[in-house]
PDB file of C-alpha atoms and ligand atoms in Angstrom:
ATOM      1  CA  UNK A   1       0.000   0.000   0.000  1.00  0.00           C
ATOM      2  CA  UNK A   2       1.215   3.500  -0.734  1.00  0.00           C
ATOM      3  CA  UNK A   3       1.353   5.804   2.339  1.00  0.00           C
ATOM      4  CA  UNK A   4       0.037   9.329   1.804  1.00  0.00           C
ATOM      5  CA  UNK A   5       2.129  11.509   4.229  1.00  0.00           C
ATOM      6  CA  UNK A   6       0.376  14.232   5.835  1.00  0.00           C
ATOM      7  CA  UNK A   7       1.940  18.247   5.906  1.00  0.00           C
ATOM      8  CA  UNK A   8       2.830  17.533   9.807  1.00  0.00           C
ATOM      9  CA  UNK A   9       4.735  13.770   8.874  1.00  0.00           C
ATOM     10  CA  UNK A  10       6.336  15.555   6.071  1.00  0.00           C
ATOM     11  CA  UNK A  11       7.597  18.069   8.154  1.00  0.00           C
ATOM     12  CA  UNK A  12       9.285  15.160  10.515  1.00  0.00           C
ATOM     13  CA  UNK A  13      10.589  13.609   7.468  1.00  0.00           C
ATOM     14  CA  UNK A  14      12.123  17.254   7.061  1.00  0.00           C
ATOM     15  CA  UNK A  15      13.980  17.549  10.092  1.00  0.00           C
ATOM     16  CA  UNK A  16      15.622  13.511   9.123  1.00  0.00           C
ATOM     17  CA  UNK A  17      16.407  15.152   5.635  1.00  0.00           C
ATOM     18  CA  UNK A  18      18.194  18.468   7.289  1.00  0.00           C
ATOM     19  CA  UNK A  19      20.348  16.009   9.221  1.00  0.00           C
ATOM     20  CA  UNK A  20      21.279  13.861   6.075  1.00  0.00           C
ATOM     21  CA  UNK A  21      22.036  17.195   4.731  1.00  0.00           C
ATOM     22  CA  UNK A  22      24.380  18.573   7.082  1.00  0.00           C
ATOM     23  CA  UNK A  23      26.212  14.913   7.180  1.00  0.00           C
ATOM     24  CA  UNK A  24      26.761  14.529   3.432  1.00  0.00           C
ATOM     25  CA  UNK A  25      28.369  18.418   3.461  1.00  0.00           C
ATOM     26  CA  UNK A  26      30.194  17.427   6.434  1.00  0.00           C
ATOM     27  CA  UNK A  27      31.368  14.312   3.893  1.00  0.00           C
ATOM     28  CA  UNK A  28      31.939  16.800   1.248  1.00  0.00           C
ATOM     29  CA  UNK A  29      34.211  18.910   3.323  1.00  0.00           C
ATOM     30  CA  UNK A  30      36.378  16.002   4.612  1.00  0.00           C
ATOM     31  CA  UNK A  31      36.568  14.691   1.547  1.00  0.00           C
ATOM     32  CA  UNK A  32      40.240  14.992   0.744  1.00  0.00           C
ATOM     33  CA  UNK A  33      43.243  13.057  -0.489  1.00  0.00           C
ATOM     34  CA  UNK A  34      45.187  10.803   2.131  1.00  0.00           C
ATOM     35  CA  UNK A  35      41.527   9.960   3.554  1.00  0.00           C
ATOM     36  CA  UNK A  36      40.532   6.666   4.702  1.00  0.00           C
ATOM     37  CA  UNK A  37      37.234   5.582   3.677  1.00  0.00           C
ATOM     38  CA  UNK A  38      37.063   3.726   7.556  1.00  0.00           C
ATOM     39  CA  UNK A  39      37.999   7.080   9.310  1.00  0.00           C
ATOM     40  CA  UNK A  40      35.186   9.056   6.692  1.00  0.00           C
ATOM     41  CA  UNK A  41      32.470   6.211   7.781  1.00  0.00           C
ATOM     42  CA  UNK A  42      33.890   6.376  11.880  1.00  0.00           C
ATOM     43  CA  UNK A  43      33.234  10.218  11.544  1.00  0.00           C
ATOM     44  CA  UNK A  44      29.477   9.830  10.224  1.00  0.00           C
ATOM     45  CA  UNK A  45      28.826   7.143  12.904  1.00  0.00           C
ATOM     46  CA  UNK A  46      29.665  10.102  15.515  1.00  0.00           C
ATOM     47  CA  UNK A  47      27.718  12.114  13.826  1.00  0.00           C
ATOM     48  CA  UNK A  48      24.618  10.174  13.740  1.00  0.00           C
ATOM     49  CA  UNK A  49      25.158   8.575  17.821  1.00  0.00           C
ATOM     50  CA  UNK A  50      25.320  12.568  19.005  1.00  0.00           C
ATOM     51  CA  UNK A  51      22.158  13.233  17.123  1.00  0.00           C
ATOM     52  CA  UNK A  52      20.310  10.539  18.630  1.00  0.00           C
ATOM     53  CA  UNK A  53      19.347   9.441  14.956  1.00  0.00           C
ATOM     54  CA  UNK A  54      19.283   5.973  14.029  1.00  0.00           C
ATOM     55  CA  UNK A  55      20.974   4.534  10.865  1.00  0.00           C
ATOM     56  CA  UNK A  56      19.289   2.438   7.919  1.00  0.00           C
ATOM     57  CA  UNK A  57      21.826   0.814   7.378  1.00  0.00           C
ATOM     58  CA  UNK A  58      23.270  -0.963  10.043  1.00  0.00           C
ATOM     59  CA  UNK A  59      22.261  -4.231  10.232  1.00  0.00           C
ATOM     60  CA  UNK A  60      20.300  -4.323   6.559  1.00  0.00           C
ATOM     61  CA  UNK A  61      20.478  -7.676   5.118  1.00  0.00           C
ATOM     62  CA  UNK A  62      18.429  -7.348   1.743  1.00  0.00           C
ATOM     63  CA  UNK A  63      18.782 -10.812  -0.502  1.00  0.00           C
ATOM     64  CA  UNK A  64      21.839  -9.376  -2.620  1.00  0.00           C
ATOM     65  CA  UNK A  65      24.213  -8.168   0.251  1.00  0.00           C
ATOM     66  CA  UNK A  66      26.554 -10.834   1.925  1.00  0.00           C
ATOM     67  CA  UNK A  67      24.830  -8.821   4.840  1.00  0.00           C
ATOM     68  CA  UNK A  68      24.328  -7.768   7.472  1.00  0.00           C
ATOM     69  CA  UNK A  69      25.914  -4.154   6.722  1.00  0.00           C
ATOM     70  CA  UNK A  70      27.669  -3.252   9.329  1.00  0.00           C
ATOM     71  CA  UNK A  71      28.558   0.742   8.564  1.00  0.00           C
ATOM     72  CA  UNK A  72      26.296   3.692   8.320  1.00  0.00           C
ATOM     73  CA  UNK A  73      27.320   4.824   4.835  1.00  0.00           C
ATOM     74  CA  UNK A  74      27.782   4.238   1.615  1.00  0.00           C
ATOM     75  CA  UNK A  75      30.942   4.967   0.472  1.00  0.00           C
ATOM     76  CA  UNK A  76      31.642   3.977  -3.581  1.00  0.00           C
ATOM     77  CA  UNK A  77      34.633   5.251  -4.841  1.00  0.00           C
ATOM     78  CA  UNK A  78      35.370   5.738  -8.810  1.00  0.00           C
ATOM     79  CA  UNK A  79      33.790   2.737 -10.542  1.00  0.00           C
ATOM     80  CA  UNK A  80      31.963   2.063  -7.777  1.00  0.00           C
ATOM     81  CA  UNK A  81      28.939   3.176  -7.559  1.00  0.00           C
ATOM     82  CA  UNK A  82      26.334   2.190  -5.283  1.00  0.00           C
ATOM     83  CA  UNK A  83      26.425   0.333  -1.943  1.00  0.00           C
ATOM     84  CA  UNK A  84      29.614   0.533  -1.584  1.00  0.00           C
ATOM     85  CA  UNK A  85      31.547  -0.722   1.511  1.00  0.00           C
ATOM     86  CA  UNK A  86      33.682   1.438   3.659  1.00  0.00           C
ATOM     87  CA  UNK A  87      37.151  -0.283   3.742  1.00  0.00           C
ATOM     88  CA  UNK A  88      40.798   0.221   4.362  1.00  0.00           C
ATOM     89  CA  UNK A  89      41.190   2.678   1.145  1.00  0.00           C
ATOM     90  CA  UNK A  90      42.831   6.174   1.458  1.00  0.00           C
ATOM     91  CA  UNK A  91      41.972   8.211  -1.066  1.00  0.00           C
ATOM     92  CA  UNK A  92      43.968   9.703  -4.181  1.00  0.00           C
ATOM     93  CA  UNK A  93      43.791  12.988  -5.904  1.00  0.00           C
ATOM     94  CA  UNK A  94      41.617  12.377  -8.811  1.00  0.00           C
ATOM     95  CA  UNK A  95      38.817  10.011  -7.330  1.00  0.00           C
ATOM     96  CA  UNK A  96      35.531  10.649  -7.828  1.00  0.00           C
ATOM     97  CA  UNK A  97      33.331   9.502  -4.113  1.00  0.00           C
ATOM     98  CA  UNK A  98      29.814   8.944  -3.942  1.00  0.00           C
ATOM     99  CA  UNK A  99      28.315   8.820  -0.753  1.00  0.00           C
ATOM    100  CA  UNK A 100      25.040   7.660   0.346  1.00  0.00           C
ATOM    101  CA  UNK A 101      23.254   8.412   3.538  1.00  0.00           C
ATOM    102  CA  UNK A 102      20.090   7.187   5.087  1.00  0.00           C
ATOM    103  CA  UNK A 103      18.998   7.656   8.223  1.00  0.00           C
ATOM    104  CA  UNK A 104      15.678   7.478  10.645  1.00  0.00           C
ATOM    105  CA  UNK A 105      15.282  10.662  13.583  1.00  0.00           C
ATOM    106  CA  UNK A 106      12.144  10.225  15.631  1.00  0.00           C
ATOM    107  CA  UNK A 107      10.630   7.348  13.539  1.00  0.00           C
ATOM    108  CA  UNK A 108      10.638   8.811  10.034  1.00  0.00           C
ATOM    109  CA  UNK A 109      13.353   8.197   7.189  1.00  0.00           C
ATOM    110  CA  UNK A 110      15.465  10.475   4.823  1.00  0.00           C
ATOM    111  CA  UNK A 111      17.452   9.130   2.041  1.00  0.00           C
ATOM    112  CA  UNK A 112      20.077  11.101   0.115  1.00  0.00           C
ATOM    113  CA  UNK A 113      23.617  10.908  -2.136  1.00  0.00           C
ATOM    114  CA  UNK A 114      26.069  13.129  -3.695  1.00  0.00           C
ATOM    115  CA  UNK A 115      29.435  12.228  -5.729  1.00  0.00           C
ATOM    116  CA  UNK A 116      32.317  14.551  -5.137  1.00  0.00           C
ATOM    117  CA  UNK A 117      35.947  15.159  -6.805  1.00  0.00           C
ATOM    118  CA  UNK A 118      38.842  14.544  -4.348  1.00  0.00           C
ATOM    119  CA  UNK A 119      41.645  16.668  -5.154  1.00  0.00           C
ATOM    120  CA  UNK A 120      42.339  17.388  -9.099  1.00  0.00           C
ATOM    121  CA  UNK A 121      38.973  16.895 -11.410  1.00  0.00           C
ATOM    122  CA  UNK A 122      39.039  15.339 -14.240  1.00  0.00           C
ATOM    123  CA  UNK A 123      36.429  17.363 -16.730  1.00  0.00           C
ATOM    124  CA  UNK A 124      34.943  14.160 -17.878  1.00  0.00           C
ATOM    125  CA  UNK A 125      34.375  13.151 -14.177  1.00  0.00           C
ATOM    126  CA  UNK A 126      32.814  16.938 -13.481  1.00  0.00           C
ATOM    127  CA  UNK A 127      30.643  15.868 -16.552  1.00  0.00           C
ATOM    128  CA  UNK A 128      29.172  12.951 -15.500  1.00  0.00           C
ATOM    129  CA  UNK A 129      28.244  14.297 -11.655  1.00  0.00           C
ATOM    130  CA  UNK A 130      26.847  16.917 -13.108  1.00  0.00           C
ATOM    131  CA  UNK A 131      24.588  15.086 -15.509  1.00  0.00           C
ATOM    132  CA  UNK A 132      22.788  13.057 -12.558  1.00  0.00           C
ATOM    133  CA  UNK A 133      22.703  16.219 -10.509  1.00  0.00           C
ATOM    134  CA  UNK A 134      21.184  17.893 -13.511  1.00  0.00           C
ATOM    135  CA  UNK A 135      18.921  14.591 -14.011  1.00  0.00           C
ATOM    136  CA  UNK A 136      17.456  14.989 -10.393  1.00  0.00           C
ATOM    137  CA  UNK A 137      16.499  18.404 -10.444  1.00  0.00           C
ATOM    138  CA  UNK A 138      14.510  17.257 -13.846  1.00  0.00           C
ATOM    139  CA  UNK A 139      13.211  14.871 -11.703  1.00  0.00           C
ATOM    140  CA  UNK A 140      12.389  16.897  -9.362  1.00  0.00           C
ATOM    141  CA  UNK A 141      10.684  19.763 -11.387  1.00  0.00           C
ATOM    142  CA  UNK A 142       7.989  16.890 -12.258  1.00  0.00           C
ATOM    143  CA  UNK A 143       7.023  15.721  -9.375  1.00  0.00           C
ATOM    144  CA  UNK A 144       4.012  17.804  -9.033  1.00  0.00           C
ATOM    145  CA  UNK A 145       0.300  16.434  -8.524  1.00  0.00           C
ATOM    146  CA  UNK A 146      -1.133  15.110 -11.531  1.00  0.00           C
ATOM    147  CA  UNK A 147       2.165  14.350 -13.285  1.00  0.00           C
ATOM    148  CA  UNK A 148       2.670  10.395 -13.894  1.00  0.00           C
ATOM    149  CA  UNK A 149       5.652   8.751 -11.859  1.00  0.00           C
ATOM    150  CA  UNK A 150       6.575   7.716 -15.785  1.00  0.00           C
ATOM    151  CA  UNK A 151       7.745  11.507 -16.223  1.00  0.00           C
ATOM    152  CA  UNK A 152       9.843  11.505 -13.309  1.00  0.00           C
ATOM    153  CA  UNK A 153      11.611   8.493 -15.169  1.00  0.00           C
ATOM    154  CA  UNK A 154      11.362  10.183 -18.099  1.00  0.00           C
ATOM    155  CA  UNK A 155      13.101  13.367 -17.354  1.00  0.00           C
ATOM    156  CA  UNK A 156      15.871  11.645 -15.994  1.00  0.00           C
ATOM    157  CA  UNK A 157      16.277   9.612 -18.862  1.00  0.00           C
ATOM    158  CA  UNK A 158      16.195  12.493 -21.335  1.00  0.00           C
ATOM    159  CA  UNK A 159      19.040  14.212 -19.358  1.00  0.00           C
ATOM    160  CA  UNK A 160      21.195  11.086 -19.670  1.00  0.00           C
ATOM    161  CA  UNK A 161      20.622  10.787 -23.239  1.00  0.00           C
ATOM    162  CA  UNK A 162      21.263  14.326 -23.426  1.00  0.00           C
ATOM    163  CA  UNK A 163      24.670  13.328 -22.390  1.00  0.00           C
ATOM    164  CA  UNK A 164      24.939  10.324 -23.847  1.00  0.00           C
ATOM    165  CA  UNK A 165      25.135   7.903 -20.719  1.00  0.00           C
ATOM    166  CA  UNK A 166      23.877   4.915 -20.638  1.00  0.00           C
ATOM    167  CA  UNK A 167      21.051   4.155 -18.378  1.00  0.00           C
ATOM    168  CA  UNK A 168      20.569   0.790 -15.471  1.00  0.00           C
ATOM    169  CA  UNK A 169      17.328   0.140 -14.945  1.00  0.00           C
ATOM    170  CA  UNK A 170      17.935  -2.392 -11.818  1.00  0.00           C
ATOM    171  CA  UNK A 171      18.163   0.245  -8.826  1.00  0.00           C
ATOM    172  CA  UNK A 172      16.475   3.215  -8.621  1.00  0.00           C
ATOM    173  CA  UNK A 173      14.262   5.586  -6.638  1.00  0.00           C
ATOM    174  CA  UNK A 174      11.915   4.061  -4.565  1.00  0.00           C
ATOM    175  CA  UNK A 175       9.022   5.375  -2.039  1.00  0.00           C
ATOM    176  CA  UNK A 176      10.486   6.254   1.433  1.00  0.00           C
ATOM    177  CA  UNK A 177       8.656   7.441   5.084  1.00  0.00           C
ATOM    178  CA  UNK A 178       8.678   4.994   8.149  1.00  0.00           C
ATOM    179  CA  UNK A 179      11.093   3.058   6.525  1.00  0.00           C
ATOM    180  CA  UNK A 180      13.852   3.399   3.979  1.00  0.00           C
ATOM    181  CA  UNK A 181      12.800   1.382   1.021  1.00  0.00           C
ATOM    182  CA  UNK A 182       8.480   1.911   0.750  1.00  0.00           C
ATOM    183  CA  UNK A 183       6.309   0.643  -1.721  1.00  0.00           C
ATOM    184  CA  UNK A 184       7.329   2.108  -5.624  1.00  0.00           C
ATOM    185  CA  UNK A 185      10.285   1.848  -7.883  1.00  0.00           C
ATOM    186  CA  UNK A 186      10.939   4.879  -9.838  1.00  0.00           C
ATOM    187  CA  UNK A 187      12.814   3.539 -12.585  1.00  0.00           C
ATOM    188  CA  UNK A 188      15.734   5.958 -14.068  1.00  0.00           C
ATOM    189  CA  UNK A 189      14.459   4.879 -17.543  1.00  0.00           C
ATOM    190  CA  UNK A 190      11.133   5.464 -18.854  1.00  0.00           C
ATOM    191  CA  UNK A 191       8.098   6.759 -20.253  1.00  0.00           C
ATOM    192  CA  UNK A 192       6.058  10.141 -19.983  1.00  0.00           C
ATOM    193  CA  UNK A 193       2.470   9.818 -19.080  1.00  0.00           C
ATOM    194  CA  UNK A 194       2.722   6.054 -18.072  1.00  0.00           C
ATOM    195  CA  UNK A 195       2.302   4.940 -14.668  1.00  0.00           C
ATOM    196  CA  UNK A 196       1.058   6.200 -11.232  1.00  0.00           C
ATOM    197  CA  UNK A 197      -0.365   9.224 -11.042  1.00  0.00           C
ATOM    198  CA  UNK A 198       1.441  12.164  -8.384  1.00  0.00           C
ATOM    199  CA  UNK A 199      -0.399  12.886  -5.267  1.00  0.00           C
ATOM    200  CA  UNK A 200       0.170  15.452  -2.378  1.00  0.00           C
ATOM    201  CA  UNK A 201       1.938  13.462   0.610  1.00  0.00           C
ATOM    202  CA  UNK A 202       3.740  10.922  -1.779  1.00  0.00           C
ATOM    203  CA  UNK A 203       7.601  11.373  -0.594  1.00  0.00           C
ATOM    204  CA  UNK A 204      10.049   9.305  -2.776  1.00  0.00           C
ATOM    205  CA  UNK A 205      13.929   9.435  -2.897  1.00  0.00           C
ATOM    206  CA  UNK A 206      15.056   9.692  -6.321  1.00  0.00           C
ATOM    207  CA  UNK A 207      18.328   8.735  -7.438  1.00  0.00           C
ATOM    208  CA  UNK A 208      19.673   8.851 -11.208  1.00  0.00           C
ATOM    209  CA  UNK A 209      23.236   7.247 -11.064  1.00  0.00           C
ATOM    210  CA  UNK A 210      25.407   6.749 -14.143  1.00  0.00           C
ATOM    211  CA  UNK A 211      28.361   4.871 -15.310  1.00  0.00           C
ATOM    212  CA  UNK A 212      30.366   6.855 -18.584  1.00  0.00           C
ATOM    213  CA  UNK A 213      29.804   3.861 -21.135  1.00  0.00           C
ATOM    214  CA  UNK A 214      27.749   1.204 -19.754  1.00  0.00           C
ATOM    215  CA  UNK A 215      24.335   0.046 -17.855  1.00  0.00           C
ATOM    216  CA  UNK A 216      25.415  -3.237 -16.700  1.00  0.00           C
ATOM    217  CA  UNK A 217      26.854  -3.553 -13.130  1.00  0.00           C
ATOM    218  CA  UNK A 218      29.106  -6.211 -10.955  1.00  0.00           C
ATOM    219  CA  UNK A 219      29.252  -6.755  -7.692  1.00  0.00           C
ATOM    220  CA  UNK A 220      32.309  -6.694  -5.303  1.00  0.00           C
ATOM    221  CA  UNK A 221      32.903 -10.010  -3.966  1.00  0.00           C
ATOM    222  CA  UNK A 222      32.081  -8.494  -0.698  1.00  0.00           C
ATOM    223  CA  UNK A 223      28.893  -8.983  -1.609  1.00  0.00           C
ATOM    224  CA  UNK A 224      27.740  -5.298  -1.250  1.00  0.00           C
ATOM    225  CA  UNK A 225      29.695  -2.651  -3.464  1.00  0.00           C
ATOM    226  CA  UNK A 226      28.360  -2.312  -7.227  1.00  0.00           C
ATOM    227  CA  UNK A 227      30.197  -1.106  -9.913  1.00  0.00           C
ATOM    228  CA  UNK A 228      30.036  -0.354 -13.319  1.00  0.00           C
ATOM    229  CA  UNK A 229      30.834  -3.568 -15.363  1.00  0.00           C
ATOM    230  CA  UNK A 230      33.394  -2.146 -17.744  1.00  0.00           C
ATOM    231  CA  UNK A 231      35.085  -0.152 -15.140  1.00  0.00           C
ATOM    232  CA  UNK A 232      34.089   3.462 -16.419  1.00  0.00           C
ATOM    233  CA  UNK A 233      33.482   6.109 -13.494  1.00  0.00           C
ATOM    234  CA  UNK A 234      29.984   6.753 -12.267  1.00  0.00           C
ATOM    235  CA  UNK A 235      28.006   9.135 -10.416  1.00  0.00           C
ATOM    236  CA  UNK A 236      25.133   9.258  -7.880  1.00  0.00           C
ATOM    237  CA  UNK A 237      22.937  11.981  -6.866  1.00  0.00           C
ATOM    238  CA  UNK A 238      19.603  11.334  -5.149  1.00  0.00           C
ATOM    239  CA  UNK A 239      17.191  13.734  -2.959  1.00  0.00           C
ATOM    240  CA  UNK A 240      14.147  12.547  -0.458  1.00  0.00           C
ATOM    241  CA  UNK A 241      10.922  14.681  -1.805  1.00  0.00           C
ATOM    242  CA  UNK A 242       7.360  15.341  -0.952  1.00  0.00           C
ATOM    243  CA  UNK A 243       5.026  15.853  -3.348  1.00  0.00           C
ATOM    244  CA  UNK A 244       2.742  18.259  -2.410  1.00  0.00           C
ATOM    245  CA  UNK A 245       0.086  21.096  -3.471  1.00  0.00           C
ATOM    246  CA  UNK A 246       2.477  23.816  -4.825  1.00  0.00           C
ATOM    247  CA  UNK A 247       6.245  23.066  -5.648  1.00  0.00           C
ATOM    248  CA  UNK A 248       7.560  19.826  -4.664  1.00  0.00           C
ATOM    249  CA  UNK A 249       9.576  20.204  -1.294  1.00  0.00           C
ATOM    250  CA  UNK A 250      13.497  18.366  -1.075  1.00  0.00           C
ATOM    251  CA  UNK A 251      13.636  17.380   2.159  1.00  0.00           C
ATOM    252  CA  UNK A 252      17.490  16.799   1.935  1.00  0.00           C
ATOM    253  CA  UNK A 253      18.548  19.858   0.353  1.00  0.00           C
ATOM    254  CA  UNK A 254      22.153  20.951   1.305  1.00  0.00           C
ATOM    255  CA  UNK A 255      22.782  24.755   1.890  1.00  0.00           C
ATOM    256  CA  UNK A 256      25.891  24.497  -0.405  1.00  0.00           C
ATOM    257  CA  UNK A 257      23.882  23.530  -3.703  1.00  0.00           C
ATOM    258  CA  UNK A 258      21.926  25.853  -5.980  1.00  0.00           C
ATOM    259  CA  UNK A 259      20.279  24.370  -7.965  1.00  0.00           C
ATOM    260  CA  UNK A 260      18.919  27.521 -10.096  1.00  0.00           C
ATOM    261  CA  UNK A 261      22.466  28.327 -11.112  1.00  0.00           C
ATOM    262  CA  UNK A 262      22.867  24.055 -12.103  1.00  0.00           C
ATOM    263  CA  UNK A 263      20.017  24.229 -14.532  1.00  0.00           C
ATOM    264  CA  UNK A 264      21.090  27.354 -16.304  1.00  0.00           C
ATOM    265  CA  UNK A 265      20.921  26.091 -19.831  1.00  0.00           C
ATOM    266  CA  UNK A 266      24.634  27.784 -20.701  1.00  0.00           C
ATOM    267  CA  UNK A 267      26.141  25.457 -18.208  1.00  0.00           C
ATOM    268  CA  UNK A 268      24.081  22.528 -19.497  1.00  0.00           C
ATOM    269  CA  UNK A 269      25.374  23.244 -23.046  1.00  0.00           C
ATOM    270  CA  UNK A 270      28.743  23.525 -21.794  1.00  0.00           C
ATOM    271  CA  UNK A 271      28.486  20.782 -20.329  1.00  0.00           C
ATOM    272  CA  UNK A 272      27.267  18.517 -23.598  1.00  0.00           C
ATOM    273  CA  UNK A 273      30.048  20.113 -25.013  1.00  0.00           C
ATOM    274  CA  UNK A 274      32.851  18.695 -23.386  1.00  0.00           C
TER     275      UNK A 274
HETATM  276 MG1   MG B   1      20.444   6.394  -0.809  1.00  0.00          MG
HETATM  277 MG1   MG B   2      17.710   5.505  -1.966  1.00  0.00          MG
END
């Protein structure tokens, strides 16, 4: 069953989202070469034990993972994109690290990710996060009431192709609320008008993630980290959202991003450019 949040849950799911925020700048920030990905994932645990908040992932055994997960963040480095394990890695100038946060305060869930450059950036790896950011604030823009869940997939979708990335169509967004995985898949890939149609109080996290030159994945034999198949570098952006009467509402927005400036067409035409 779909679970129609009401303004006041939203507004709980809010205050889950501002902390997911403020941990994946933090994440940003510390970000640096000579990092270890153990010492990044022991900071966020800190983080999340002085909040009181309670991590999604610790302990989640889902069918793939060679679970239980025993860290409170996703940390995917290069071709790695999703799920990836914290481990003894320190990292170089030049790697691109996506991190992905999800964590419960008070009962109610918020779900977010963001790639960044450490050290040097390549322009092709610049490229590629900024396609999926670009792809979620498409996303985003259509996620208004009446609008199909089909044109959230849809304007993702076009973005990529825009770019010329491939797209995977076996994770995606997915509702979110109590819990962190709810009830809908939002497929990354798909068609406009098709599908369920967009009510006030539906809150899904959305997450378009690319690899340069492939859709297919492989998995780590850790049994958790996923990475593109061909080894090409990847990016991951994803935002919790309500849907609701007026503009939808992104309940992990980080003060850093502007996303006004991001959609500006000259950038996205410099941007197909390179
Ligand atoms: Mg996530
Ligand atoms: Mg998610």
């Amino acid at each position: 069953m779909i679970e129609l949040k009401t303004p006041a849950e939203i507004q709980r799911m809010h205050v889950a989202g501002r902390f997911v925020a403020e941990v994946l700048s933090e994440v940003g920030r510390l970000a640096d070469v000579g990092v270890n990905l153990l010492d990044l994932e022991h900071h966020v645990r800190g983080m999340i034990e002085r909040r009181g908040a309670e991590s999604c992932y610790w302990d989640y055994a889902p069918s793939f993972g060679r679970g239980p997960f025993r860290n409170v963040i996703c940390l995917s480095v290069n071709d790695a994109v999703l799920h990836g394990l914290p481990h003894n890695y320190t990292l170089r100038d030049g790697d691109v690290l996506s991190a992905d946060l999800a964590v419960s305060v008070d009962g109610w869930v918020a779900d977010s990710a963001r790639t960044v450059v450490v050290g040097t950036a390549a322009e092709e790896d610049l490229r590629i996060i900024r396609a999926t950011e670009e792809a979620l604030e498409a996303a985003i823009e259509v996620a208004r009431p009446g609008n199909r869940l089909g044109d959230i997939s849809a304007a993702i979708w076009a973005v990529a192709r825009d770019y010329g990335y491939p797209v995977n169509t076996e994770f995606g967004g997915h509702g979110i609320g109590r819990t962190m995985h709810e009830e809908l898949h939002v497929s990354n890939k798909g068609r406009a008008g098709r599908g369920l149609t967009l009510r006030p109080g539906l809150t899904l996290a959305l997450e378009p993630w690319f690899a340069r030159t492939t859709d297919r994945i492989v998995y780590d034999a850790d049994g958790w980290t996923i990475r593109s198949a061909d080894g090409s570098r990847t990016a991951h952006s994803e935002h919790t959202i309500a849907i609701t009467e007026d503009a939808p509402l992104v309940l992990t927005r980080r003060e850093s991003e502007n996303p006004a400036t991001r959609a500006d067409s000259a950038s996205r035409l410099s941007a197909k450019d390179a």
